[in-house]
Amino acid sequence: MKRFLLSFFVIGFLSFSSIQAQYKYVEDFVEIRSPHGVVVDNDGKIWVQPYAKVDTLSNGVVVSGLHVFDPDGTELHVYATGMIDGLPDTLTSTGRGLALDHNGNILCSNGYLYRINAQTGEFMNRYNFNDEGPTSLTQAAADANGYVYISKVVPGGSPLIILDENFDLYNFAVDALDPLSRALVVSPDGKDIYRGTLSDASGIIHYHSEDGPDATYEVVDSLLGPNGSGFNIHSVNVDPAGWVWAGSHWGAAPPYFGWYKIKTNILTGESVNGELLDSLGYQLKPVLGDPAGAVAPDSGFWSPRGVAFHEENDGSWTVYTSDFDGHVIKKWTNANPVGIIEVDNGVAIIKDFELEQNYPNPFNPTTKIPFALKKAAHVKLLVYNVSGQLVKTLVNETMLPGTYEYDFDARGLASGTYFYRISFDGKLQTRKMMF
């Protein structure tokens, strides 16, 4: 087995036999009544969706607008109105969840399902579920091919539907649903849907279709359920490494009171039912009882809803969490989100990929960076200068097993030392090169 030392980013962790990710509370990012959805768009802007109608238009209409912030907390926009098919439209229903589509635009559940341009705030599309008019919809999900998945919070036997890239009905993923649900996520290839449930101790229901959206999905598992696991799931989201996170309401049976990373990965298909890998913050109910409407202190929270992860240029993650009953979006950071997977006699062992030394090295002005993957996963190959600034993204996509080689052209850059780092299935490795 070939061994590598993880340097530059994680050198301080080699003395531990295993590392659990450490999420540090940063601040109460914004206080807003009953926040539900939160996403970070491709430009790093944070979109916050309240369930409550907290905004009033100039004509006196109260709405649940989308509040957009810079990472420093500066509010940039509030989007509540737009045009659909030449007619004015307004977010007059309660906010039920946010997600990103395959192009990074905003999927907003607010009576109808809206697609909103993340750059301009323009209302791009609207879908009327089953032609029912405004209704309570779950948080939507999108796969890498542009298909969008959505159902109702109280399905009552209604379907889980699939929309095509034009927001037209494409297929029924599941013809009739139960029980209640607020959120779902889907794998990039569209073959696997994970639907969180609120009742009947059903956990996260995993549906699979070998033909993806072109066929009907079948139930293959119930994660964290059904047999009285205690989870009362109000949110389902995915982190940058593909791991599924579930949020459990304060009314759930102990000890499950918060956001948990479960051992299910939508990129690799790995899944172990009932195994929890990590958690975020601490739940206040065991200490203070039912929520009293006050903002939860520091890293405490009452009621998990949406959670949004953002990978920064230095490889750290910033996380934004919606505390529905605490009326706040909290901000967290994790400098080493993946930790060291395994340590043998003080040496970190990477099992699933191999990053080779670039050649030629030193180089002028181009060099080749080879690496090999033993399984499919989302891969990032990034180049940094000695100050830790990102200078080039060479790869950022899901890749199949195999051997790869990418060219790095340093023309226009100062001569000196550079680092190239690969991120693979939540594992990191960095090497040095000279220009």
CSV table of C-alpha atoms in Angstrom, one decimal:
chain,number,residue,atom,x,y,z
A,1,MET,CA,0.0,0.0,0.0
A,2,LYS,CA,1.5,3.3,-1.0
A,3,ARG,CA,1.5,5.9,1.7
A,4,PHE,CA,1.4,9.7,1.5
A,5,LEU,CA,1.7,12.5,4.1
A,6,LEU,CA,-1.0,15.1,3.9
A,7,SER,CA,1.0,18.3,4.2
A,8,PHE,CA,0.4,22.0,3.9
A,9,PHE,CA,-3.3,21.9,4.9
A,10,VAL,CA,-3.5,19.1,7.5
A,11,ILE,CA,0.0,18.7,8.9
A,12,GLY,CA,-1.0,19.2,12.5
A,13,PHE,CA,-3.3,16.2,12.7
A,14,LEU,CA,-1.0,13.2,12.2
A,15,SER,CA,-1.0,12.2,15.9
A,16,PHE,CA,-4.6,11.1,15.9
A,17,SER,CA,-5.9,7.6,14.9
A,18,SER,CA,-9.1,9.2,13.6
A,19,ILE,CA,-10.4,12.7,13.2
A,20,GLN,CA,-14.0,13.9,13.3
A,21,ALA,CA,-14.7,17.2,11.5
A,22,GLN,CA,-14.8,20.1,13.9
A,23,TYR,CA,-17.3,22.8,13.1
A,24,LYS,CA,-16.7,26.1,14.9
A,25,TYR,CA,-19.4,28.6,15.5
A,26,VAL,CA,-18.6,31.9,14.0
A,27,GLU,CA,-21.5,34.2,14.5
A,28,ASP,CA,-25.3,34.7,14.3
A,29,PHE,CA,-25.2,35.7,10.6
A,30,VAL,CA,-28.6,37.2,10.4
A,31,GLU,CA,-31.7,37.3,12.6
A,32,ILE,CA,-34.9,36.7,10.6
A,33,ARG,CA,-38.3,35.3,11.6
A,34,SER,CA,-38.8,31.6,11.0
A,35,PRO,CA,-35.9,31.0,8.5
A,36,HIS,CA,-36.5,27.9,6.4
A,37,GLY,CA,-34.3,27.7,3.3
A,38,VAL,CA,-30.7,28.7,2.8
A,39,VAL,CA,-28.3,28.2,-0.1
A,40,VAL,CA,-25.0,29.6,-1.2
A,41,ASP,CA,-24.9,30.4,-4.9
A,42,ASN,CA,-21.9,30.0,-7.2
A,43,ASP,CA,-20.7,33.5,-6.5
A,44,GLY,CA,-20.6,32.9,-2.8
A,45,LYS,CA,-23.8,35.0,-2.0
A,46,ILE,CA,-26.0,33.6,0.7
A,47,TRP,CA,-29.8,33.4,-0.1
A,48,VAL,CA,-32.1,33.2,3.0
A,49,GLN,CA,-35.8,32.3,2.7
A,50,PRO,CA,-38.1,32.9,5.7
A,51,TYR,CA,-41.1,30.7,6.2
A,52,ALA,CA,-42.9,33.8,7.6
A,53,LYS,CA,-44.1,36.7,5.6
A,54,VAL,CA,-41.6,39.2,6.9
A,55,ASP,CA,-41.6,41.8,4.1
A,56,THR,CA,-44.2,44.4,3.0
A,57,LEU,CA,-44.4,45.7,-0.5
A,58,SER,CA,-45.2,49.4,-1.3
A,59,ASN,CA,-48.8,48.3,-2.1
A,60,GLY,CA,-49.2,46.8,1.4
A,61,VAL,CA,-49.0,43.2,0.3
A,62,VAL,CA,-47.0,41.0,2.8
A,63,VAL,CA,-44.6,38.5,1.2
A,64,SER,CA,-41.9,36.0,2.1
A,65,GLY,CA,-39.1,37.5,0.1
A,66,LEU,CA,-35.7,36.1,-0.6
A,67,HIS,CA,-32.9,37.9,1.2
A,68,VAL,CA,-29.5,37.9,-0.4
A,69,PHE,CA,-26.3,38.6,1.6
A,70,ASP,CA,-22.6,39.0,1.0
A,71,PRO,CA,-20.4,36.7,3.2
A,72,ASP,CA,-19.7,39.7,5.5
A,73,GLY,CA,-23.4,39.9,6.3
A,74,THR,CA,-24.2,42.9,4.1
A,75,GLU,CA,-27.7,42.6,2.7
A,76,LEU,CA,-27.6,43.0,-1.1
A,77,HIS,CA,-31.2,42.4,-2.3
A,78,VAL,CA,-34.6,41.3,-1.3
A,79,TYR,CA,-36.4,39.5,-4.2
A,80,ALA,CA,-40.2,39.1,-3.9
A,81,THR,CA,-41.6,40.1,-7.3
A,82,GLY,CA,-41.0,39.2,-10.9
A,83,MET,CA,-42.5,38.5,-14.3
A,84,ILE,CA,-43.7,35.1,-15.5
A,85,ASP,CA,-44.8,34.8,-19.1
A,86,GLY,CA,-45.2,38.5,-19.3
A,87,LEU,CA,-47.4,38.8,-16.1
A,88,PRO,CA,-46.4,40.0,-12.7
A,89,ASP,CA,-45.9,37.4,-9.9
A,90,THR,CA,-45.2,37.7,-6.2
A,91,LEU,CA,-43.9,35.4,-3.5
A,92,THR,CA,-47.1,35.7,-1.4
A,93,SER,CA,-47.1,32.1,0.1
A,94,THR,CA,-44.9,30.8,2.9
A,95,GLY,CA,-41.3,29.9,2.1
A,96,ARG,CA,-40.8,26.1,2.1
A,97,GLY,CA,-37.2,25.5,0.9
A,98,LEU,CA,-34.3,26.6,-1.4
A,99,ALA,CA,-32.0,24.6,-3.6
A,100,LEU,CA,-29.7,25.1,-6.6
A,101,ASP,CA,-30.4,23.8,-10.1
A,102,HIS,CA,-27.6,22.4,-12.3
A,103,ASN,CA,-26.7,25.9,-13.5
A,104,GLY,CA,-26.5,27.4,-10.0
A,105,ASN,CA,-29.9,29.2,-10.2
A,106,ILE,CA,-32.3,29.3,-7.3
A,107,LEU,CA,-35.1,26.8,-6.9
A,108,CYS,CA,-37.6,28.4,-4.5
A,109,SER,CA,-40.7,26.6,-3.0
A,110,ASN,CA,-43.3,29.3,-2.3
A,111,GLY,CA,-46.8,28.1,-3.1
A,112,TYR,CA,-45.4,27.3,-6.6
A,113,LEU,CA,-42.0,26.1,-7.5
A,114,TYR,CA,-39.9,29.0,-8.9
A,115,ARG,CA,-36.6,29.2,-10.7
A,116,ILE,CA,-34.9,32.5,-10.0
A,117,ASN,CA,-31.7,33.7,-11.8
A,118,ALA,CA,-28.9,33.8,-9.2
A,119,GLN,CA,-27.2,36.7,-11.0
A,120,THR,CA,-30.1,39.1,-11.5
A,121,GLY,CA,-33.0,37.9,-9.4
A,122,GLU,CA,-35.2,37.5,-12.5
A,123,PHE,CA,-38.1,35.1,-12.2
A,124,MET,CA,-37.2,32.5,-14.9
A,125,ASN,CA,-39.9,29.8,-14.5
A,126,ARG,CA,-42.8,28.8,-12.4
A,127,TYR,CA,-44.4,25.3,-11.9
A,128,ASN,CA,-48.0,24.9,-10.7
A,129,PHE,CA,-48.0,21.5,-8.9
A,130,ASN,CA,-50.7,19.3,-10.5
A,131,ASP,CA,-52.4,22.6,-11.5
A,132,GLU,CA,-53.6,22.9,-7.9
A,133,GLY,CA,-52.7,26.5,-7.4
A,134,PRO,CA,-50.6,27.6,-4.4
A,135,THR,CA,-49.8,24.6,-2.2
A,136,SER,CA,-47.2,23.5,0.4
A,137,LEU,CA,-44.2,22.1,-1.5
A,138,THR,CA,-41.1,20.4,-0.3
A,139,GLN,CA,-37.6,21.7,-0.9
A,140,ALA,CA,-36.8,20.8,-4.5
A,141,ALA,CA,-33.7,19.0,-5.8
A,142,ALA,CA,-31.9,18.9,-9.1
A,143,ASP,CA,-29.6,16.5,-10.8
A,144,ALA,CA,-26.6,17.2,-13.0
A,145,ASN,CA,-28.6,16.8,-16.2
A,146,GLY,CA,-31.1,19.6,-15.4
A,147,TYR,CA,-34.0,17.5,-14.1
A,148,VAL,CA,-35.8,18.9,-11.1
A,149,TYR,CA,-37.6,16.8,-8.4
A,150,ILE,CA,-40.4,18.1,-6.2
A,151,SER,CA,-43.3,16.8,-4.0
A,152,LYS,CA,-45.8,18.2,-1.5
A,153,VAL,CA,-45.2,18.5,2.2
A,154,VAL,CA,-48.5,16.7,2.9
A,155,PRO,CA,-48.6,14.4,-0.1
A,156,GLY,CA,-51.9,12.5,0.7
A,157,GLY,CA,-51.1,10.1,-2.1
A,158,SER,CA,-49.9,12.7,-4.6
A,159,PRO,CA,-46.8,12.0,-6.7
A,160,LEU,CA,-43.2,12.9,-6.5
A,161,ILE,CA,-42.7,14.6,-9.9
A,162,ILE,CA,-39.8,15.2,-12.3
A,163,LEU,CA,-39.6,18.4,-14.4
A,164,ASP,CA,-37.3,18.8,-17.4
A,165,GLU,CA,-34.9,21.6,-17.9
A,166,ASN,CA,-37.8,23.8,-19.3
A,167,PHE,CA,-39.8,23.2,-16.1
A,168,ASP,CA,-42.3,21.0,-18.0
A,169,LEU,CA,-43.6,17.8,-16.4
A,170,TYR,CA,-41.3,15.0,-17.5
A,171,ASN,CA,-42.3,12.0,-15.4
A,172,PHE,CA,-43.7,10.7,-12.1
A,173,ALA,CA,-40.8,9.4,-10.0
A,174,VAL,CA,-43.2,7.9,-7.5
A,175,ASP,CA,-47.0,7.7,-8.2
A,176,ALA,CA,-48.3,8.1,-4.7
A,177,LEU,CA,-46.4,9.3,-1.6
A,178,ASP,CA,-46.8,9.1,2.2
A,179,PRO,CA,-45.9,10.2,4.9
A,180,LEU,CA,-45.2,13.9,5.4
A,181,SER,CA,-41.9,15.4,4.1
A,182,ARG,CA,-40.1,18.7,3.9
A,183,ALA,CA,-37.0,18.0,1.8
A,184,LEU,CA,-35.3,15.7,-0.6
A,185,VAL,CA,-32.0,15.3,-2.4
A,186,VAL,CA,-31.0,13.5,-5.5
A,187,SER,CA,-27.8,12.0,-6.9
A,188,PRO,CA,-26.1,13.8,-9.8
A,189,ASP,CA,-27.0,11.0,-12.2
A,190,GLY,CA,-30.7,11.1,-11.1
A,191,LYS,CA,-30.8,7.4,-10.2
A,192,ASP,CA,-31.2,7.9,-6.4
A,193,ILE,CA,-33.6,10.1,-4.5
A,194,TYR,CA,-33.5,10.5,-0.7
A,195,ARG,CA,-36.7,11.9,0.9
A,196,GLY,CA,-36.8,12.9,4.5
A,197,THR,CA,-40.0,12.1,6.4
A,198,LEU,CA,-41.7,13.7,9.4
A,199,SER,CA,-43.9,10.9,10.7
A,200,ASP,CA,-44.3,7.1,11.0
A,201,ALA,CA,-40.6,6.8,11.9
A,202,SER,CA,-39.8,6.3,8.3
A,203,GLY,CA,-36.5,8.1,8.3
A,204,ILE,CA,-35.0,9.0,4.9
A,205,ILE,CA,-36.6,6.9,2.3
A,206,HIS,CA,-34.2,5.9,-0.5
A,207,TYR,CA,-35.7,5.4,-4.0
A,208,HIS,CA,-33.7,4.0,-6.9
A,209,SER,CA,-34.2,3.8,-10.7
A,210,GLU,CA,-31.5,2.2,-12.8
A,211,ASP,CA,-32.8,4.3,-15.7
A,212,GLY,CA,-33.0,7.5,-13.6
A,213,PRO,CA,-35.8,9.9,-14.5
A,214,ASP,CA,-36.9,7.8,-17.5
A,215,ALA,CA,-38.4,5.1,-15.3
A,216,THR,CA,-40.3,4.6,-12.0
A,217,TYR,CA,-38.3,4.6,-8.8
A,218,GLU,CA,-38.6,1.8,-6.2
A,219,VAL,CA,-37.9,1.9,-2.4
A,220,VAL,CA,-34.6,0.2,-1.6
A,221,ASP,CA,-34.0,1.4,1.9
A,222,SER,CA,-35.2,3.5,4.8
A,223,LEU,CA,-32.2,5.3,6.4
A,224,LEU,CA,-32.5,6.1,10.1
A,225,GLY,CA,-35.8,4.2,10.1
A,226,PRO,CA,-38.3,2.8,10.3
A,227,ASN,CA,-38.1,1.1,13.7
A,228,GLY,CA,-38.4,4.0,16.0
A,229,SER,CA,-35.0,5.6,15.4
A,230,GLY,CA,-36.2,8.8,17.0
A,231,PHE,CA,-35.5,11.0,14.0
A,232,ASN,CA,-38.2,13.5,13.1
A,233,ILE,CA,-36.5,14.7,9.9
A,234,HIS,CA,-37.1,18.3,8.8
A,235,SER,CA,-34.2,18.9,6.5
A,236,VAL,CA,-32.1,16.8,4.1
A,237,ASN,CA,-29.0,18.4,2.5
A,238,VAL,CA,-25.7,17.4,1.0
A,239,ASP,CA,-22.2,18.7,1.8
A,240,PRO,CA,-19.4,19.4,-0.9
A,241,ALA,CA,-18.0,15.8,-0.4
A,242,GLY,CA,-21.4,14.3,-1.2
A,243,TRP,CA,-22.4,13.2,2.3
A,244,VAL,CA,-26.1,13.5,3.3
A,245,TRP,CA,-27.0,15.6,6.3
A,246,ALA,CA,-30.3,15.3,8.2
A,247,GLY,CA,-31.8,17.8,10.6
A,248,SER,CA,-34.1,16.5,13.4
A,249,HIS,CA,-36.7,18.7,15.1
A,250,TRP,CA,-36.6,19.6,18.8
A,251,GLY,CA,-39.8,17.6,19.2
A,252,ALA,CA,-38.0,14.4,18.3
A,253,ALA,CA,-37.3,11.6,20.7
A,254,PRO,CA,-33.8,11.9,22.3
A,255,PRO,CA,-31.0,11.7,21.6
A,256,TYR,CA,-31.5,13.0,18.0
A,257,PHE,CA,-31.9,16.7,18.3
A,258,GLY,CA,-29.9,18.4,15.5
A,259,TRP,CA,-28.0,18.2,12.2
A,260,TYR,CA,-26.3,14.9,11.6
A,261,LYS,CA,-24.0,13.7,8.8
A,262,ILE,CA,-25.1,10.2,8.0
A,263,LYS,CA,-23.0,7.5,6.2
A,264,THR,CA,-24.7,7.9,2.8
A,265,ASN,CA,-22.9,9.5,-0.1
A,266,ILE,CA,-24.7,10.6,-3.2
A,267,LEU,CA,-21.5,10.7,-5.3
A,268,THR,CA,-20.1,7.2,-4.5
A,269,GLY,CA,-23.3,5.4,-3.5
A,270,GLU,CA,-21.8,4.3,-0.2
A,271,SER,CA,-24.4,3.9,2.5
A,272,VAL,CA,-24.6,2.3,5.9
A,273,ASN,CA,-28.0,2.5,7.5
A,274,GLY,CA,-28.1,4.1,10.9
A,275,GLU,CA,-24.4,5.1,11.1
A,276,LEU,CA,-23.8,8.8,12.0
A,277,LEU,CA,-20.4,10.3,11.0
A,278,ASP,CA,-20.6,13.8,12.5
A,279,SER,CA,-22.9,16.5,14.0
A,280,LEU,CA,-23.2,20.2,14.1
A,281,GLY,CA,-23.6,22.4,17.2
A,282,TYR,CA,-25.8,21.4,20.1
A,283,GLN,CA,-29.6,21.3,20.7
A,284,LEU,CA,-31.1,23.4,23.5
A,285,LYS,CA,-34.1,21.3,24.3
A,286,PRO,CA,-32.4,19.0,26.8
A,287,VAL,CA,-31.2,22.1,28.7
A,288,LEU,CA,-34.0,24.7,28.3
A,289,GLY,CA,-37.1,22.7,27.3
A,290,ASP,CA,-39.3,23.8,24.5
A,291,PRO,CA,-38.3,26.9,22.5
A,292,ALA,CA,-39.3,30.2,24.1
A,293,GLY,CA,-38.9,32.3,21.0
A,294,ALA,CA,-35.6,33.7,21.9
A,295,VAL,CA,-32.5,33.5,19.7
A,296,ALA,CA,-30.4,30.5,20.7
A,297,PRO,CA,-27.0,31.4,22.2
A,298,ASP,CA,-23.8,30.9,20.2
A,299,SER,CA,-23.5,27.3,18.9
A,300,GLY,CA,-26.9,26.3,20.4
A,301,PHE,CA,-30.0,26.0,18.3
A,302,TRP,CA,-33.7,24.9,18.5
A,303,SER,CA,-35.0,23.7,15.3
A,304,PRO,CA,-32.9,22.7,12.2
A,305,ARG,CA,-34.2,23.5,8.8
A,306,GLY,CA,-32.0,24.2,5.8
A,307,VAL,CA,-28.2,23.9,5.9
A,308,ALA,CA,-25.9,25.2,3.2
A,309,PHE,CA,-22.2,24.3,2.8
A,310,HIS,CA,-19.7,26.4,0.8
A,311,GLU,CA,-16.2,25.2,0.0
A,312,GLU,CA,-13.8,28.2,0.2
A,313,ASN,CA,-10.7,28.6,-2.0
A,314,ASP,CA,-8.4,27.3,0.8
A,315,GLY,CA,-10.3,24.1,1.1
A,316,SER,CA,-12.2,25.0,4.3
A,317,TRP,CA,-16.0,24.9,4.5
A,318,THR,CA,-18.3,27.7,5.6
A,319,VAL,CA,-21.7,26.5,6.8
A,320,TYR,CA,-25.0,28.4,7.2
A,321,THR,CA,-27.8,26.9,9.3
A,322,SER,CA,-31.5,27.9,9.6
A,323,ASP,CA,-32.8,27.7,13.1
A,324,PHE,CA,-36.6,27.9,12.5
A,325,ASP,CA,-37.7,28.4,16.1
A,326,GLY,CA,-34.6,30.4,17.1
A,327,HIS,CA,-35.2,32.9,14.3
A,328,VAL,CA,-31.6,33.0,13.1
A,329,ILE,CA,-29.2,31.9,10.5
A,330,LYS,CA,-25.9,30.8,12.1
A,331,LYS,CA,-22.5,30.8,10.5
A,332,TRP,CA,-19.9,28.0,11.1
A,333,THR,CA,-16.5,27.2,9.7
A,334,ASN,CA,-14.5,24.0,9.4
A,335,ALA,CA,-10.8,24.5,8.6
A,336,ASN,CA,-10.3,20.8,7.9
A,337,PRO,CA,-13.7,19.4,6.9
A,338,VAL,CA,-12.6,15.9,5.9
A,339,GLY,CA,-9.9,15.2,8.5
A,340,ILE,CA,-7.5,12.3,8.1
A,341,ILE,CA,-9.2,9.1,7.1
A,342,GLU,CA,-6.8,6.7,8.6
A,343,VAL,CA,-3.4,6.9,10.3
A,344,ASP,CA,-0.8,4.0,10.5
A,345,ASN,CA,2.2,4.6,12.7
A,346,GLY,CA,1.8,8.3,12.4
A,347,VAL,CA,1.5,8.3,8.6
A,348,ALA,CA,-1.8,9.2,6.8
A,349,ILE,CA,-2.9,6.6,4.3
A,350,ILE,CA,-4.9,7.5,1.3
A,351,LYS,CA,-6.6,4.5,-0.2
A,352,ASP,CA,-8.7,5.6,-3.1
A,353,PHE,CA,-6.5,7.8,-5.2
A,354,GLU,CA,-2.9,8.6,-6.0
A,355,LEU,CA,-1.6,12.1,-6.8
A,356,GLU,CA,1.8,11.9,-8.5
A,357,GLN,CA,4.6,14.4,-8.7
A,358,ASN,CA,4.3,16.8,-11.6
A,359,TYR,CA,6.8,16.6,-14.5
A,360,PRO,CA,8.9,18.2,-15.5
A,361,ASN,CA,9.8,19.8,-12.2
A,362,PRO,CA,11.1,22.5,-12.1
A,363,PHE,CA,9.2,23.6,-15.2
A,364,ASN,CA,9.0,26.5,-17.7
A,365,PRO,CA,6.2,27.4,-18.5
A,366,THR,CA,4.1,24.2,-18.6
A,367,THR,CA,4.0,20.9,-16.6
A,368,LYS,CA,1.9,17.8,-16.4
A,369,ILE,CA,0.1,16.7,-13.2
A,370,PRO,CA,-0.9,13.0,-13.2
A,371,PHE,CA,-3.3,11.2,-10.8
A,372,ALA,CA,-5.2,8.0,-10.6
A,373,LEU,CA,-8.7,7.3,-9.2
A,374,LYS,CA,-9.8,3.9,-7.9
A,375,LYS,CA,-13.5,4.8,-7.8
A,376,ALA,CA,-15.9,7.4,-9.0
A,377,ALA,CA,-16.2,10.6,-7.0
A,378,HIS,CA,-16.3,14.4,-7.3
A,379,VAL,CA,-12.7,15.6,-7.9
A,380,LYS,CA,-11.1,19.1,-7.6
A,381,LEU,CA,-7.6,19.8,-8.7
A,382,LEU,CA,-6.5,23.2,-7.6
A,383,VAL,CA,-3.2,25.2,-7.8
A,384,TYR,CA,-2.2,27.7,-5.1
A,385,ASN,CA,0.7,30.1,-4.7
A,386,VAL,CA,2.9,30.2,-1.5
A,387,SER,CA,0.4,32.7,0.1
A,388,GLY,CA,-2.3,30.1,-0.2
A,389,GLN,CA,-4.2,32.0,-2.9
A,390,LEU,CA,-5.9,30.0,-5.6
A,391,VAL,CA,-4.4,30.6,-9.0
A,392,LYS,CA,-6.0,27.9,-11.1
A,393,THR,CA,-8.8,25.4,-11.0
A,394,LEU,CA,-7.8,22.5,-13.3
A,395,VAL,CA,-10.6,20.0,-12.4
A,396,ASN,CA,-14.0,20.4,-10.7
A,397,GLU,CA,-16.3,17.6,-11.8
A,398,THR,CA,-17.4,14.0,-11.0
A,399,MET,CA,-14.9,11.6,-12.6
A,400,LEU,CA,-14.8,7.8,-13.2
A,401,PRO,CA,-12.0,5.5,-12.1
A,402,GLY,CA,-8.9,5.7,-14.2
A,403,THR,CA,-5.6,7.4,-14.8
A,404,TYR,CA,-5.6,11.1,-15.7
A,405,GLU,CA,-3.1,13.8,-16.6
A,406,TYR,CA,-3.7,17.6,-16.7
A,407,ASP,CA,-1.5,20.4,-18.0
A,408,PHE,CA,-0.7,23.4,-16.0
A,409,ASP,CA,0.4,26.5,-17.8
A,410,ALA,CA,2.1,29.1,-15.6
A,411,ARG,CA,2.6,31.8,-18.2
A,412,GLY,CA,1.7,35.1,-16.7
A,413,LEU,CA,2.5,34.0,-13.2
A,414,ALA,CA,5.6,34.9,-11.1
A,415,SER,CA,8.3,32.3,-10.9
A,416,GLY,CA,8.7,30.4,-7.6
A,417,THR,CA,7.0,27.7,-5.5
A,418,TYR,CA,3.4,26.5,-6.2
A,419,PHE,CA,1.2,23.8,-4.6
A,420,TYR,CA,-1.3,21.6,-6.3
A,421,ARG,CA,-4.0,19.9,-4.3
A,422,ILE,CA,-6.5,17.2,-5.1
A,423,SER,CA,-9.8,16.9,-3.3
A,424,PHE,CA,-11.3,13.4,-3.8
A,425,ASP,CA,-14.4,12.0,-2.0
A,426,GLY,CA,-13.6,14.1,1.1
A,427,LYS,CA,-9.9,13.4,1.2
A,428,LEU,CA,-7.1,15.9,0.4
A,429,GLN,CA,-3.5,15.6,-0.8
A,430,THR,CA,-1.1,18.4,-1.7
A,431,ARG,CA,2.2,18.4,-3.6
A,432,LYS,CA,4.8,21.1,-4.3
A,433,MET,CA,6.2,22.2,-7.7
A,434,MET,CA,8.7,24.8,-8.9
A,435,PHE,CA,8.3,27.3,-11.7
